[in-house]
Every structure is written in C-alpha cells, then in structure tokens.
Short mmCIF file of C-alpha atoms in Angstrom, two decimals:
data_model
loop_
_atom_site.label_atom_id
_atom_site.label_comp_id
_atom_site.label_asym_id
_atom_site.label_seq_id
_atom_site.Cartn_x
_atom_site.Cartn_y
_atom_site.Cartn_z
CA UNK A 3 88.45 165.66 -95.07
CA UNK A 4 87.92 169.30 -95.65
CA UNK A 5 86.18 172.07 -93.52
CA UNK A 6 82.55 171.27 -95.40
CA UNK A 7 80.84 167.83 -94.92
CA UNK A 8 78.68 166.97 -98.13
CA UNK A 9 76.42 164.18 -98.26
CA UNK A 10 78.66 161.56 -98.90
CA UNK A 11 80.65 162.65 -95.82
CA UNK A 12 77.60 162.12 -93.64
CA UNK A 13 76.23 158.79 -94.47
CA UNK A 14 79.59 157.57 -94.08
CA UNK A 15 81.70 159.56 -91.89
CA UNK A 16 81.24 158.42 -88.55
CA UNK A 17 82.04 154.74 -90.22
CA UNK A 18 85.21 156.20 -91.28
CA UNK A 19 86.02 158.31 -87.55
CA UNK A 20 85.58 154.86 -85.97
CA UNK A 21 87.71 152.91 -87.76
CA UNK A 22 90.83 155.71 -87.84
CA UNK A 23 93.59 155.70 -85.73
CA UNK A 24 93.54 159.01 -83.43
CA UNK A 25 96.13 161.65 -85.05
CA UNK A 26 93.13 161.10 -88.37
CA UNK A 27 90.51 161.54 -85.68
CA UNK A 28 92.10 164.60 -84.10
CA UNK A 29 93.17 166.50 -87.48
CA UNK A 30 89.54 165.73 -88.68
CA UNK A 31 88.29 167.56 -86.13
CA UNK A 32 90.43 169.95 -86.23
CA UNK A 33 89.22 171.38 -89.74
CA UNK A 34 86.34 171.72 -88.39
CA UNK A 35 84.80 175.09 -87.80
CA UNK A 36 83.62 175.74 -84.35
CA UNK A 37 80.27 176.00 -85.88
CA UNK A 38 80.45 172.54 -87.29
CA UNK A 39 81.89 170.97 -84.28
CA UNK A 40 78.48 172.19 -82.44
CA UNK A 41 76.60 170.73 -84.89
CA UNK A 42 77.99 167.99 -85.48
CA UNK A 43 76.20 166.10 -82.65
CA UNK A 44 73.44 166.48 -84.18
CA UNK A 45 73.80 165.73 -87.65
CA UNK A 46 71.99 162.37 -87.77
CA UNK A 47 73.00 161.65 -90.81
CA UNK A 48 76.56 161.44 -90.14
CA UNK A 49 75.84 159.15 -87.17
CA UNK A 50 72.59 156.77 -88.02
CA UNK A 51 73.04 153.37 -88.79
CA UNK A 52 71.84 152.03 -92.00
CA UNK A 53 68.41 150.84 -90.75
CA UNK A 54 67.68 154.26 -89.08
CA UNK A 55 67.46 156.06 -92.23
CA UNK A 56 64.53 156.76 -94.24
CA UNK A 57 64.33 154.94 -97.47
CA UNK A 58 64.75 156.47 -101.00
CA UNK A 59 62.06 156.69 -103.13
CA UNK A 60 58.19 157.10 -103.38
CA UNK A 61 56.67 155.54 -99.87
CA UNK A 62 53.37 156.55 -97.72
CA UNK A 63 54.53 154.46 -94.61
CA UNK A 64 57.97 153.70 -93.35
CA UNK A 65 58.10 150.60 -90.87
CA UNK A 66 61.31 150.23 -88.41
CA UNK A 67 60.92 146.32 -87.03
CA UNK A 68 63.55 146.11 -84.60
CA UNK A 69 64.63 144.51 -80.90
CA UNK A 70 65.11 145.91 -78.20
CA UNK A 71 67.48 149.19 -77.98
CA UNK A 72 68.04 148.73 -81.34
CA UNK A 73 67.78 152.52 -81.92
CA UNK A 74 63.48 152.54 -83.40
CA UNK A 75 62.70 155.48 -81.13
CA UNK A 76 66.32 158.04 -81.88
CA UNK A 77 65.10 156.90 -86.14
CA UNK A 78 61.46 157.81 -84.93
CA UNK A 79 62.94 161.27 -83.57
CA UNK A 80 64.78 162.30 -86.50
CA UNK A 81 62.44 161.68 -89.24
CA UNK A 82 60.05 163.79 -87.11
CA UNK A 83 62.76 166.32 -86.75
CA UNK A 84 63.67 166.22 -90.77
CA UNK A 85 59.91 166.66 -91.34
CA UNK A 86 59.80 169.71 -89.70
CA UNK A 87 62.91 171.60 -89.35
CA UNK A 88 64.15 174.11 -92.54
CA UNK A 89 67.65 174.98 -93.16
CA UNK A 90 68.14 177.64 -90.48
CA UNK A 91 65.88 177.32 -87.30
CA UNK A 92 62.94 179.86 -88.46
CA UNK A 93 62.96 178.42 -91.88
CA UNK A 94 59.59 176.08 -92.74
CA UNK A 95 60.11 172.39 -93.02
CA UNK A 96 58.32 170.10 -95.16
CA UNK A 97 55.65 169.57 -92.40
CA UNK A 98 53.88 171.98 -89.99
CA UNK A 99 51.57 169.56 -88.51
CA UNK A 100 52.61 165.93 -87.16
CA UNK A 101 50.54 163.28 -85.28
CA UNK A 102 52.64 161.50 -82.15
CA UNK A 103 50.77 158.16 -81.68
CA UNK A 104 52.00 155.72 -78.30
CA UNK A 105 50.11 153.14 -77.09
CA UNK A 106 49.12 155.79 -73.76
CA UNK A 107 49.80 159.67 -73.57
CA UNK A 108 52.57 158.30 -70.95
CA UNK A 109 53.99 156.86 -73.41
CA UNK A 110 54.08 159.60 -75.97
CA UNK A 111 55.27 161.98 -73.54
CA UNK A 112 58.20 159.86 -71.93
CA UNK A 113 59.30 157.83 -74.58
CA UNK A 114 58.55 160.14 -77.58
CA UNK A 115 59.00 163.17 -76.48
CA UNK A 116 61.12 163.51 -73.30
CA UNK A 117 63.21 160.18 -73.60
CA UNK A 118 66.52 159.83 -73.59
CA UNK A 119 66.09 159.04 -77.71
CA UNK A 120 63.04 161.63 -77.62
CA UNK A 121 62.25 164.23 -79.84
CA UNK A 122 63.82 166.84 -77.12
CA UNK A 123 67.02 165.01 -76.62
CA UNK A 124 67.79 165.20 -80.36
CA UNK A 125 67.25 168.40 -81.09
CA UNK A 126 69.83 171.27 -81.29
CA UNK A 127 69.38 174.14 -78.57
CA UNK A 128 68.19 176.99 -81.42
CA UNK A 129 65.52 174.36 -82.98
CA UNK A 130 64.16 172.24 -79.72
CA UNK A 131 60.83 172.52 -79.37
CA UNK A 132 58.42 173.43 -76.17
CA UNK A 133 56.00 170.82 -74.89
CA UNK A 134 52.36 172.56 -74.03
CA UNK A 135 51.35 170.68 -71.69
CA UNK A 136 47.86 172.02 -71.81
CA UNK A 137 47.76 170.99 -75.91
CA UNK A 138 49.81 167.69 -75.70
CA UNK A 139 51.61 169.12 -78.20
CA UNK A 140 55.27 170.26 -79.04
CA UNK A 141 55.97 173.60 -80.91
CA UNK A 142 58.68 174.24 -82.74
CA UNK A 143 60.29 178.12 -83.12
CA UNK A 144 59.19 177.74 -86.70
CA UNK A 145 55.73 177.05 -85.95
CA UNK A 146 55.22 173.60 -86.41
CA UNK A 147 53.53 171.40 -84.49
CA UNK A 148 53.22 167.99 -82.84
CA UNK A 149 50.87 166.36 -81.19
CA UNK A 150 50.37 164.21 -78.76
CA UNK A 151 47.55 160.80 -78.85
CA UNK A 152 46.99 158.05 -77.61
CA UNK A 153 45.94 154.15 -78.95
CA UNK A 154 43.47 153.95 -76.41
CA UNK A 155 41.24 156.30 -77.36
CA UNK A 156 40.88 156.10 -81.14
CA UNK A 157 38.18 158.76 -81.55
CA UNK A 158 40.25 161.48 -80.15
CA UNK A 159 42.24 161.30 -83.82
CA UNK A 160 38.89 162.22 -85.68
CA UNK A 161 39.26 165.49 -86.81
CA UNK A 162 42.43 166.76 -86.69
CA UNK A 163 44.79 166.56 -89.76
CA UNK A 164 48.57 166.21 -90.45
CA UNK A 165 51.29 165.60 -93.46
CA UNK A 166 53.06 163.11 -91.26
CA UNK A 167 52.87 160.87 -87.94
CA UNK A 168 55.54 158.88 -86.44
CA UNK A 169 53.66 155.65 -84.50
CA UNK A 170 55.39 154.03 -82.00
CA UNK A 171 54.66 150.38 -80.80
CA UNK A 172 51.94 149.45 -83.25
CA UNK A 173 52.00 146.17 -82.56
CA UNK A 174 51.36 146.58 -78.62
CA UNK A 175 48.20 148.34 -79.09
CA UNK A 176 44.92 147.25 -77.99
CA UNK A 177 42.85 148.89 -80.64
CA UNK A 178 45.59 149.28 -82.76
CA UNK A 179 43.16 149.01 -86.38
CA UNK A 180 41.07 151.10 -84.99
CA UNK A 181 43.41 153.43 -84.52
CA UNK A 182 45.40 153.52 -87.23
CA UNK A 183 42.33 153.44 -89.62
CA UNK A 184 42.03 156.53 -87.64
CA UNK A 185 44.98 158.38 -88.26
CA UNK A 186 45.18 157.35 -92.19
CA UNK A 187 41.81 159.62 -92.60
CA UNK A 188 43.96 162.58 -90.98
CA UNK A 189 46.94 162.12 -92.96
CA UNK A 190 45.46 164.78 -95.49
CA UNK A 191 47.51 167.84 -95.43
CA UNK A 192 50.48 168.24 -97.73
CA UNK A 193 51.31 166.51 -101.30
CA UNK A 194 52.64 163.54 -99.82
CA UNK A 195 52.14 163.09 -96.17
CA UNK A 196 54.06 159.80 -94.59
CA UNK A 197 54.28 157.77 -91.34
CA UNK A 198 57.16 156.61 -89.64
CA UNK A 199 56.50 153.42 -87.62
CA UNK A 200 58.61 152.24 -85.18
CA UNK A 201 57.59 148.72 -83.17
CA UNK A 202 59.07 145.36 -82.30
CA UNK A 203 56.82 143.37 -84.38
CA UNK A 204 54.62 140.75 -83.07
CA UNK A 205 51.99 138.67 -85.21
CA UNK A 206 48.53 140.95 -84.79
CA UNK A 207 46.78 141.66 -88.00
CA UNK A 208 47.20 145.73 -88.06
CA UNK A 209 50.67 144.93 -88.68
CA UNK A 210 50.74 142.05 -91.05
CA UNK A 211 48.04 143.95 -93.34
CA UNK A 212 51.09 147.23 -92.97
CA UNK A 213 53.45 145.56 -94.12
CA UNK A 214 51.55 144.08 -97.25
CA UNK A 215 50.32 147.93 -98.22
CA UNK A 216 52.68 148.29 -101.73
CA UNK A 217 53.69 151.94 -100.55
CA UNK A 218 54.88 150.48 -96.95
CA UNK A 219 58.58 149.80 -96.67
CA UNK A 220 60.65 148.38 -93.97
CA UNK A 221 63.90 148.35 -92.18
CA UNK A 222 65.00 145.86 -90.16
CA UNK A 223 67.53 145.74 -86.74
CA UNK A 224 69.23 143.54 -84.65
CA UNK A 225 69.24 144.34 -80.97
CA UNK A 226 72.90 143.77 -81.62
CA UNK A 227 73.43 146.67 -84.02
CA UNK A 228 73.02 149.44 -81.52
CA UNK A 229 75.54 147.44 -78.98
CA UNK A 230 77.96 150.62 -79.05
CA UNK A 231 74.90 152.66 -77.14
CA UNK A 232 73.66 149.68 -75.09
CA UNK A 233 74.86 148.32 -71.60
CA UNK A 234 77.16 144.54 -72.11
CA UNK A 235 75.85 143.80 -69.15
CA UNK A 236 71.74 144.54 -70.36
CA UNK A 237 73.45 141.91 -73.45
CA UNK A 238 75.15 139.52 -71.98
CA UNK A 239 71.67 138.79 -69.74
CA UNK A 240 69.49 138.86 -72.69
CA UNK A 241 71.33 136.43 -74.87
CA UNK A 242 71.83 134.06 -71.35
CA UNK A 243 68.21 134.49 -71.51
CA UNK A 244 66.09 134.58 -74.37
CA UNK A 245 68.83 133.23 -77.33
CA UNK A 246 67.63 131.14 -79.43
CA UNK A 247 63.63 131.04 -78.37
CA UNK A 248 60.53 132.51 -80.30
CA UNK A 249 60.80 135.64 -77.98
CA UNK A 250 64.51 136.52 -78.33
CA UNK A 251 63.91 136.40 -82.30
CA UNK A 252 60.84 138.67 -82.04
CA UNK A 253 62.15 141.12 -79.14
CA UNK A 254 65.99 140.48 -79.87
CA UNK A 255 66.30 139.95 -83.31
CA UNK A 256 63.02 142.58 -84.40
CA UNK A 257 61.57 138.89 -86.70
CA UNK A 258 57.78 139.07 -87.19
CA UNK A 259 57.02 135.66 -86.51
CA UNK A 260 53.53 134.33 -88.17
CA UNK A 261 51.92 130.97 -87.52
CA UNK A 262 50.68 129.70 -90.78
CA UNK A 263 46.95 128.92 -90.36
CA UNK A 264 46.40 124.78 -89.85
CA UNK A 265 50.04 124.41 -89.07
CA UNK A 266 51.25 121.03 -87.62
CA UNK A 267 53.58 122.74 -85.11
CA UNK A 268 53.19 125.98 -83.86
CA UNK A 269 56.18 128.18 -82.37
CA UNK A 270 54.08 128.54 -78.77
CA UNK A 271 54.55 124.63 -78.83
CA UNK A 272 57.91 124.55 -80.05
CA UNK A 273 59.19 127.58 -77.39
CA UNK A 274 57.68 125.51 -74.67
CA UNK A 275 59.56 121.99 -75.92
CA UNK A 276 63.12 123.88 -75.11
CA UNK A 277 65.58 121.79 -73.17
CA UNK A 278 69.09 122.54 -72.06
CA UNK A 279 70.06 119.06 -70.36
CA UNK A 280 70.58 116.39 -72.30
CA UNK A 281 69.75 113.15 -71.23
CA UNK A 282 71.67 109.83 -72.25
CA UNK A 283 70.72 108.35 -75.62
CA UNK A 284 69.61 104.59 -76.59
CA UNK A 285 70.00 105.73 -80.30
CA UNK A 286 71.67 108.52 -82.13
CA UNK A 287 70.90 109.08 -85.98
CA UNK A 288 71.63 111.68 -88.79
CA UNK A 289 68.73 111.58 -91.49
CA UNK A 290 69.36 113.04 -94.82
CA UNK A 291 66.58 114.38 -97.61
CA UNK A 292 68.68 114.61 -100.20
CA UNK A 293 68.02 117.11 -103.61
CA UNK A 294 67.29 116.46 -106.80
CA UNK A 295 70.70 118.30 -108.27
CA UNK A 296 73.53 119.82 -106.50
CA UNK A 297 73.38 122.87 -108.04
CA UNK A 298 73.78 127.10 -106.94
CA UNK A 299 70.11 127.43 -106.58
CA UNK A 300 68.99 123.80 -106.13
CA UNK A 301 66.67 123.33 -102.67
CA UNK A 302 68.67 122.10 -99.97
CA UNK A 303 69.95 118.86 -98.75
CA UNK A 304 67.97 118.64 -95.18
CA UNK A 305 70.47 116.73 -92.83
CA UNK A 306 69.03 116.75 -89.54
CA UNK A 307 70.39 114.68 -86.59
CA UNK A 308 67.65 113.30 -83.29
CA UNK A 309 68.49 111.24 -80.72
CA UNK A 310 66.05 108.98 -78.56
CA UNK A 311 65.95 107.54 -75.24
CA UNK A 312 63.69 104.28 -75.44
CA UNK A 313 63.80 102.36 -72.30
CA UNK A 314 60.37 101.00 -71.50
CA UNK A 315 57.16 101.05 -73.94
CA UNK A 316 56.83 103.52 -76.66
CA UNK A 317 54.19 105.93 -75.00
CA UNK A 318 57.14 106.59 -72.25
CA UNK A 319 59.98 106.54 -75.41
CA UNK A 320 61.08 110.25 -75.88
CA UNK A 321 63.81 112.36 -78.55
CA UNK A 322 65.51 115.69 -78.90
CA UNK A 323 66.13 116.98 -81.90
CA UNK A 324 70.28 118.35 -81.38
CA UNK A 325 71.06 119.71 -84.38
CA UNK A 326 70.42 120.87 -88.24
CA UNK A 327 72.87 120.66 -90.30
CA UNK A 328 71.38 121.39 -93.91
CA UNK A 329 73.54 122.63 -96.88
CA UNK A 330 72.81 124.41 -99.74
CA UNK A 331 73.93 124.25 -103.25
CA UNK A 332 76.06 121.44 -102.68
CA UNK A 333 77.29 118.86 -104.78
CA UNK A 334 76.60 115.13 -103.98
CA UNK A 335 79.72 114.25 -102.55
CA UNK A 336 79.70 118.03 -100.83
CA UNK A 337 76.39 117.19 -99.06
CA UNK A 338 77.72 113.29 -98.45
CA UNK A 339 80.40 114.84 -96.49
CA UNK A 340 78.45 117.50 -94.47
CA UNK A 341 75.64 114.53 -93.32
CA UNK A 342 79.22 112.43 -92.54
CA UNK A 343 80.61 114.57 -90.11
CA UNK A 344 77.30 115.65 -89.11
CA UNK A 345 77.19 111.60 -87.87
CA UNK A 346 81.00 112.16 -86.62
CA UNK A 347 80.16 115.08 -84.32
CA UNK A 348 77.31 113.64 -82.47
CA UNK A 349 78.13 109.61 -82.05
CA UNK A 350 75.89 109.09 -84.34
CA UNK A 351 74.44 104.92 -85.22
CA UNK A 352 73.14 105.29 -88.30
CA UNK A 353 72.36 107.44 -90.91
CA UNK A 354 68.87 107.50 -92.71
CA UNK A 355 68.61 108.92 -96.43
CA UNK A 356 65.33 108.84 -98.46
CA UNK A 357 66.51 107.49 -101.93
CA UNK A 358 63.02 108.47 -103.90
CA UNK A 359 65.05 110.64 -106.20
CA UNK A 360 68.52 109.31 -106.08
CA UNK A 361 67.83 105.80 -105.92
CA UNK A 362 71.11 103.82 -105.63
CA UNK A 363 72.89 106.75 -106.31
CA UNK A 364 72.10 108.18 -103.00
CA UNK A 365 73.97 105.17 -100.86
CA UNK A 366 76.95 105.59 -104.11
CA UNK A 367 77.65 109.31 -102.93
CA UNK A 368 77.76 108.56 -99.28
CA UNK A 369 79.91 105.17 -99.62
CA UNK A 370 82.20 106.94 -101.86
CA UNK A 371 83.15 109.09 -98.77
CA UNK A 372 83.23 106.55 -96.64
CA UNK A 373 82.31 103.09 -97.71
CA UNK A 374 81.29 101.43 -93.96
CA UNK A 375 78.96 104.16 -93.18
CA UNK A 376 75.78 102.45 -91.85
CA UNK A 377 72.84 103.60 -94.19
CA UNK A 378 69.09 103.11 -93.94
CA UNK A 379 67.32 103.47 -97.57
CA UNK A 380 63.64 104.85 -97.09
CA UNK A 381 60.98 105.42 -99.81
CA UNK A 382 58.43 107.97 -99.66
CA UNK A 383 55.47 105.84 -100.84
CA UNK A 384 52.86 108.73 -99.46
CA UNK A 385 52.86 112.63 -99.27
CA UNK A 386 54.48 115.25 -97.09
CA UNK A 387 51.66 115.60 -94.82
CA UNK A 388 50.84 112.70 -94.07
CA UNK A 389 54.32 111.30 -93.37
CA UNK A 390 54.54 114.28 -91.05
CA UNK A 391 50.99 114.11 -88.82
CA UNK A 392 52.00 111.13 -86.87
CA UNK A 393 55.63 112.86 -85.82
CA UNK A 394 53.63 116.39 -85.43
CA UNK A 395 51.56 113.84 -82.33
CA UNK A 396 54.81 112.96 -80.16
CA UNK A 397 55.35 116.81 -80.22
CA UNK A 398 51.89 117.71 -79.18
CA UNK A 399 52.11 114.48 -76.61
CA UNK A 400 55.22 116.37 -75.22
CA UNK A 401 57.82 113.84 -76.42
CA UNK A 402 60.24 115.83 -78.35
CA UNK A 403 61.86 118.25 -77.62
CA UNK A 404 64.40 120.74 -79.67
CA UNK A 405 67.84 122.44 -78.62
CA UNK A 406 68.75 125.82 -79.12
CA UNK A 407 69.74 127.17 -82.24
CA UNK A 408 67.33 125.24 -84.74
CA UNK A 409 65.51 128.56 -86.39
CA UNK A 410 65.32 128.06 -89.94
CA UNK A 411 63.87 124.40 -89.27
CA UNK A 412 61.70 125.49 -86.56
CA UNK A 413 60.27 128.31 -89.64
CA UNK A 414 59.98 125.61 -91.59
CA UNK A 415 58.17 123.58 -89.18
CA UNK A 416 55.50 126.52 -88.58
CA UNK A 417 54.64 126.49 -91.99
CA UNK A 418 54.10 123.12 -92.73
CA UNK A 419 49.73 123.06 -92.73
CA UNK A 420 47.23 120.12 -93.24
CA UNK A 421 46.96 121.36 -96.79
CA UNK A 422 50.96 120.82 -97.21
CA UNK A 423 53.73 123.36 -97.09
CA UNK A 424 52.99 127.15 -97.19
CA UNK A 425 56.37 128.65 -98.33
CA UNK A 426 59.09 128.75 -101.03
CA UNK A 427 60.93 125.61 -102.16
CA UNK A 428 60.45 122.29 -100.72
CA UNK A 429 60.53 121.90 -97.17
CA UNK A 430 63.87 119.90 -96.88
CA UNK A 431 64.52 120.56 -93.15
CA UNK A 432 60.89 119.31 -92.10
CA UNK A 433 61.61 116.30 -94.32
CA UNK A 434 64.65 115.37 -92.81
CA UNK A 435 63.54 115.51 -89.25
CA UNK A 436 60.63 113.72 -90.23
CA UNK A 437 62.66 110.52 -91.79
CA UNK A 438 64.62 110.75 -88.16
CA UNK A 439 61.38 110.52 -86.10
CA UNK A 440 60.27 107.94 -88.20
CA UNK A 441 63.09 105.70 -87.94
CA UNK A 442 63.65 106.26 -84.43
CA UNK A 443 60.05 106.40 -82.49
CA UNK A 444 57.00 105.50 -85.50
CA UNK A 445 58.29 102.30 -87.13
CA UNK A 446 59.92 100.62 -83.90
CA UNK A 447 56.76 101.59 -81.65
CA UNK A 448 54.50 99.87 -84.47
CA UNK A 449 56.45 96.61 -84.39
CA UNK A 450 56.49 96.82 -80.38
CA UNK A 451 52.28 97.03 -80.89
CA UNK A 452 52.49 93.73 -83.41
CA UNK A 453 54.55 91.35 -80.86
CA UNK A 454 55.37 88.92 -84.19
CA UNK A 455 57.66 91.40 -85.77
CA UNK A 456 59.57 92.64 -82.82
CA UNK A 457 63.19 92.52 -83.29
CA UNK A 458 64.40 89.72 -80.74
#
C-alpha cells in the first residue's frame, strides 16, 4: 500500500492491518507520511465497522439499533463530525447548524459530547470543537454549531432550526413523540437535512412509526461486534446473565422486539417461564409438523421436542419445552432424519407427526430411516388457533416452561393472535410445539376427567 490512502483503502484497511502478519503491518506504516500517521487515528472510515457507517443513497433519517457497547454513540460522533467538518479545518462542511438530542442535558453533555465515544474524543486537535457552556452548544473553528437539548422538555426545540441532528436513546424517552415531532419542524435549513439516531430499541411507538417512515434506514449491531473495544470480563457477565432472554436480545443483540396485538403468548410471559434445572421426566417426545414439499424455499419442517413430569392430577402435571430443532428446505428423508436424532439426543418415547398433508407418506419417510421408530399419527380436524388456545392456558397457568436458546419459536409464538398468525409463512414451530403439548398434557388430562377412558 502506497503513501496515499483512497477510498477503497479506508473502508477496508484496518480489515486488512488486522489480519497481516507484523513485517506488512510495520512497512505499511512505514510509507506513511508523518502527516498521515497523525491522522490516521482519526480517519473513521478506515476504522468503522460496517454498521457504523452511513448508508448510501437518498435517506432523511438514519437509525443505528444496537446493544450495548456496540459502538451507536463513536457512529453518532462521526456522522456529526462528517456533517460539519470541510477538507482542511476552516473549510465549511455540509452543515453549520446541528441539533444534539439525549434523553437529559446530562446526558447530552457526558455521553454526547464529553464521552469517551463523544464528539470531543473523536475529533482531531486542529478541528475539536469548544463546549459553551453558557449556550449548550459546541463550536467548531469553522463556525458551526451544535447544540445541546433535552427529551424532557420538548418545547425548548421550537424555534430553532438545523440541517441535521444526531438523537441518542430515542427509545428511552419519556416524551419521546413529542419530541421528535419537535425536532422534524426544525430540520429546515439546508437541501437535505438528516438525523442520525442512535438507541437500543425497545417496543414504544415513536420508534416503530421511525422505522416504517420510507426515507428511514437502519443498521443493525451485535453487542458482540465491538468485542475488540469492550472489557471480556463486562462479556463474559452479560452472556452468564442475560443470554438467551427477551432482554439480552433487545440490550445484547440491538432486536426490536414487538408483541403482536391479541397474541396468545407474550415475551413478558415467556421471559418469566425461564428455567435452568431440569427436573426428571415421566415422558419425553419429539413432535414433527411436517411441509407440504421439501423444497429450497418450502416453509419449514417444525420439529420441536417437550418433556412432562405427570405425577399426580393434571392441574399439578407440568412440561418444559428443551429444544427446537426445525429444518428448512429439507427433503423428506432430510427432515425424517433431523426429527430422528432430534428423538436420539434427548431419550425421547415417542415421536408425534401431524399427517394432514402427508398422509401415510409421513410415517413412510420416517420408517424408511428407521423402521421401529414409535410414531403417533395426528389429524388437524380444526384451525391453528384454536388447537393452540388450550396449550396458550398451561402457559398462562404457569405450567410450562422453556429453556434457553428457543428464539425463533419464541418469535413465532408472539405472533400467533386470536385472529391466527401475524407473520410470513406458516407458523411451523408454533405448530409443532403445539402437537407436543397436546399429546403430552391436553388429551391425557381429558381422559383422566372421563374416568371410562383412562388408560388402565
């Protein structure tokens, strides 16, 4: 690499520095000019990770949903600092006048501006900026300006006017539509003025209404992305922790999660249904909603595997769901095999496969892999819903209970509604679990009620 870094060179450079041995490290640095060596720190660019740089293209707001530490607030920083900063430090930027918008002026201050990932921190000696106290506001030696407001008091962002804001937290603040109706009346100056928004998304309507705006784009980040600039020991607690719950995936993982209005289960319920001990099982089964084809493309075959503990009378019988093992785009005998050692890893008794679109074909398949498997056939004589109400009671009666590690059917789960299944596809996972439930708690605790067919 030569003495001049072009474009290219910065969006993938430091990708490239990483992964070379050290004489490549050293003689790239040493073609440096001393000039370029300064500056280098703080050529973003060369540095940022994919989901910290501004997307391409013709956008009003720019929305960074990401965990913890996963780098929102040094993205937040040097947008604002692109936005305002020309080519040499006295030079004009696109933007003169930029609205800083925290949850509190605290906020703004420590976080935005004089965090370690603040505006101040990023900037290059010749082109940091002074903070006027007095103003709440940062000047740049070019002129521009920043400044400072809070979510709290809406009001105070009626009258001013910028060509672009960076908002941080959006979905922590108390008036937060307020607010950001707010600031979209200011955003006048300019021929295109933006916002940068950086949060950790949670399910509040000023976000979810954001994010469906046609101009609004998004970025998404892992906690885990940013673990080169994060502490293993800050990790390390906050997988132990929160892995595998509703908050890890929001605050970890940077996942709006939405609960579908009217749904059967929602994730509150599910989060508080966690267990880590598992007792010792009366029954063990894998149940199996098989799809139509086997085809790239086809929905899913839901394999799903629950085990029960039912000692005494139903109302004290109680399951855990332990695992989902679903497959996609299988073939028959691909899918027959999964459910198989799906049955082989857990002990399981039995496996239960609804045959509505396979028929005979379905028990064929699995037999063909291994012909002494012991299946149950069941028929889907009524709908979705109501198949799934009675198994949505024993989890609102507290009597099932999910590992870790069950995300995509849990999102399936928290869309299934009374009016059927809001999202894409069929719900295969639900379905599976479902069957399981069935077979394990509904249709034994109904013969238990009717003494005349008990098993004996």
């Amino acid at each position: 690499m030569g003495s001049t870094l072009n474009e290219q060179d910065l969006r993938s450079g430091a990708v490239w520095l990483a992964s070379a041995d050290a004489a490549v490290r050293e003689g790239f640095l040493r073609d440096l000019s001393q000039g370029e060596i300064l500056a280098l720190p703080y050529l973003f660019e060369f540095w940022a990770m994919p989901h910290q740089l501004p997307p391409e293209g013709d956008w009003r707001a720019w929305a960074i949903l990401g965990g913890r530490g996963a780098g929102k607030t040094r993205a937040g920083s040097e947008w604002v600092r692109a936005m305002v900063e020309g080519a040499r430090p006295l030079d004009q930027g696109r933007c003169k006048r930029v609205a800083l918008v925290g949850e509190t002026l605290d906020q703004v201050r420590e976080v935005m501006v004089f965090g370690e990932s603040g505006i101040l921190a990023c900037s290059p000696p010749d082109r940091r900026p002074n903070w006027n106290a007095t103003r709440k506001a940062l000047v740049w030696p070019n002129g521009a300006e920043a400044m400072a407001f809070s979510a709290h008091d809406p009001e105070s962002l009626r009258g001013p006017q910028f060509d672009a804001a960076w908002v941080d937290e959006l979905a922590k603040w108390k008036k937060g539509q307020d607010t950001w109706d707010m600031l979209q009346f200011g955003l006048r100056l300019g021929e295109r003025p933006q916002v940068c928004v950086t949060t950790t998304p949670r399910n509040v309507g000023v976000l979810k209404a954001l994010l469906k705006v046609p101009t609004t784009r998004v970025t998404h980040a892992l906690t885990e992305a940013n673990r080169a600039n994060l502490a293993e020991s800050f990790l390390e607690e906050v997988r132990a922790r929160y892995q595998d719950t509703r908050l890890g995936r929001q605050e970890l993982d940077g996942v709006l999660l939405e609960d579908t209005e009217g749904a059967l289960w929602t994730r509150e319920m599910l989060d508080a249904l966690r267990v880590q001990d598992l007792p010792e099982f009366d029954r063990i089964i894998v149940a199996v909603d098989p799809p139509v084809t086997g085809k790239v493309g086809s929905d899913a075959c839901g394999i799903v595997v629950v085990g029960a503990v039912l000692k005494g009378p139903p109302q004290e019988w109680h399951a855990v769901v332990l695992d989902d093992a679903t497959v996609q785009g299988r073939s028959p005998t691909g899918w027959a095999n999964a459910a198989l050692r799906a049955m082989e890893h857990w002990g399981a008794d039995r496996l239960v496969a609804e045959v509505n679109q396979g028929g005979d074909m379905v028990e064929t398949v699995l037999r063909s892999v291994d012909a002494l498997v012991p299946v149950t056939k069941v028929h889907a004589s009524r709908g979705k819903v109501s198949r799934a109400e009675p198994v949505a009671a024993l989890y609102e009666q507290g009597r099932v209970r999910h590992v870790g590690g069950l995300a995509d059917l849990e999102d399936q789960m928290s869309r299934m509604t009374q009016m059927g299944y809001d999202g894409k596809g069929s719900p295969d996972r639900v379905d599976a679990l479902v069957w399981a439930l069935t077979d394990l708690m509904i249709t034994p605790a109904a013969k238990w009620r009717r003494p005349s067919l008990r098993t004996l």
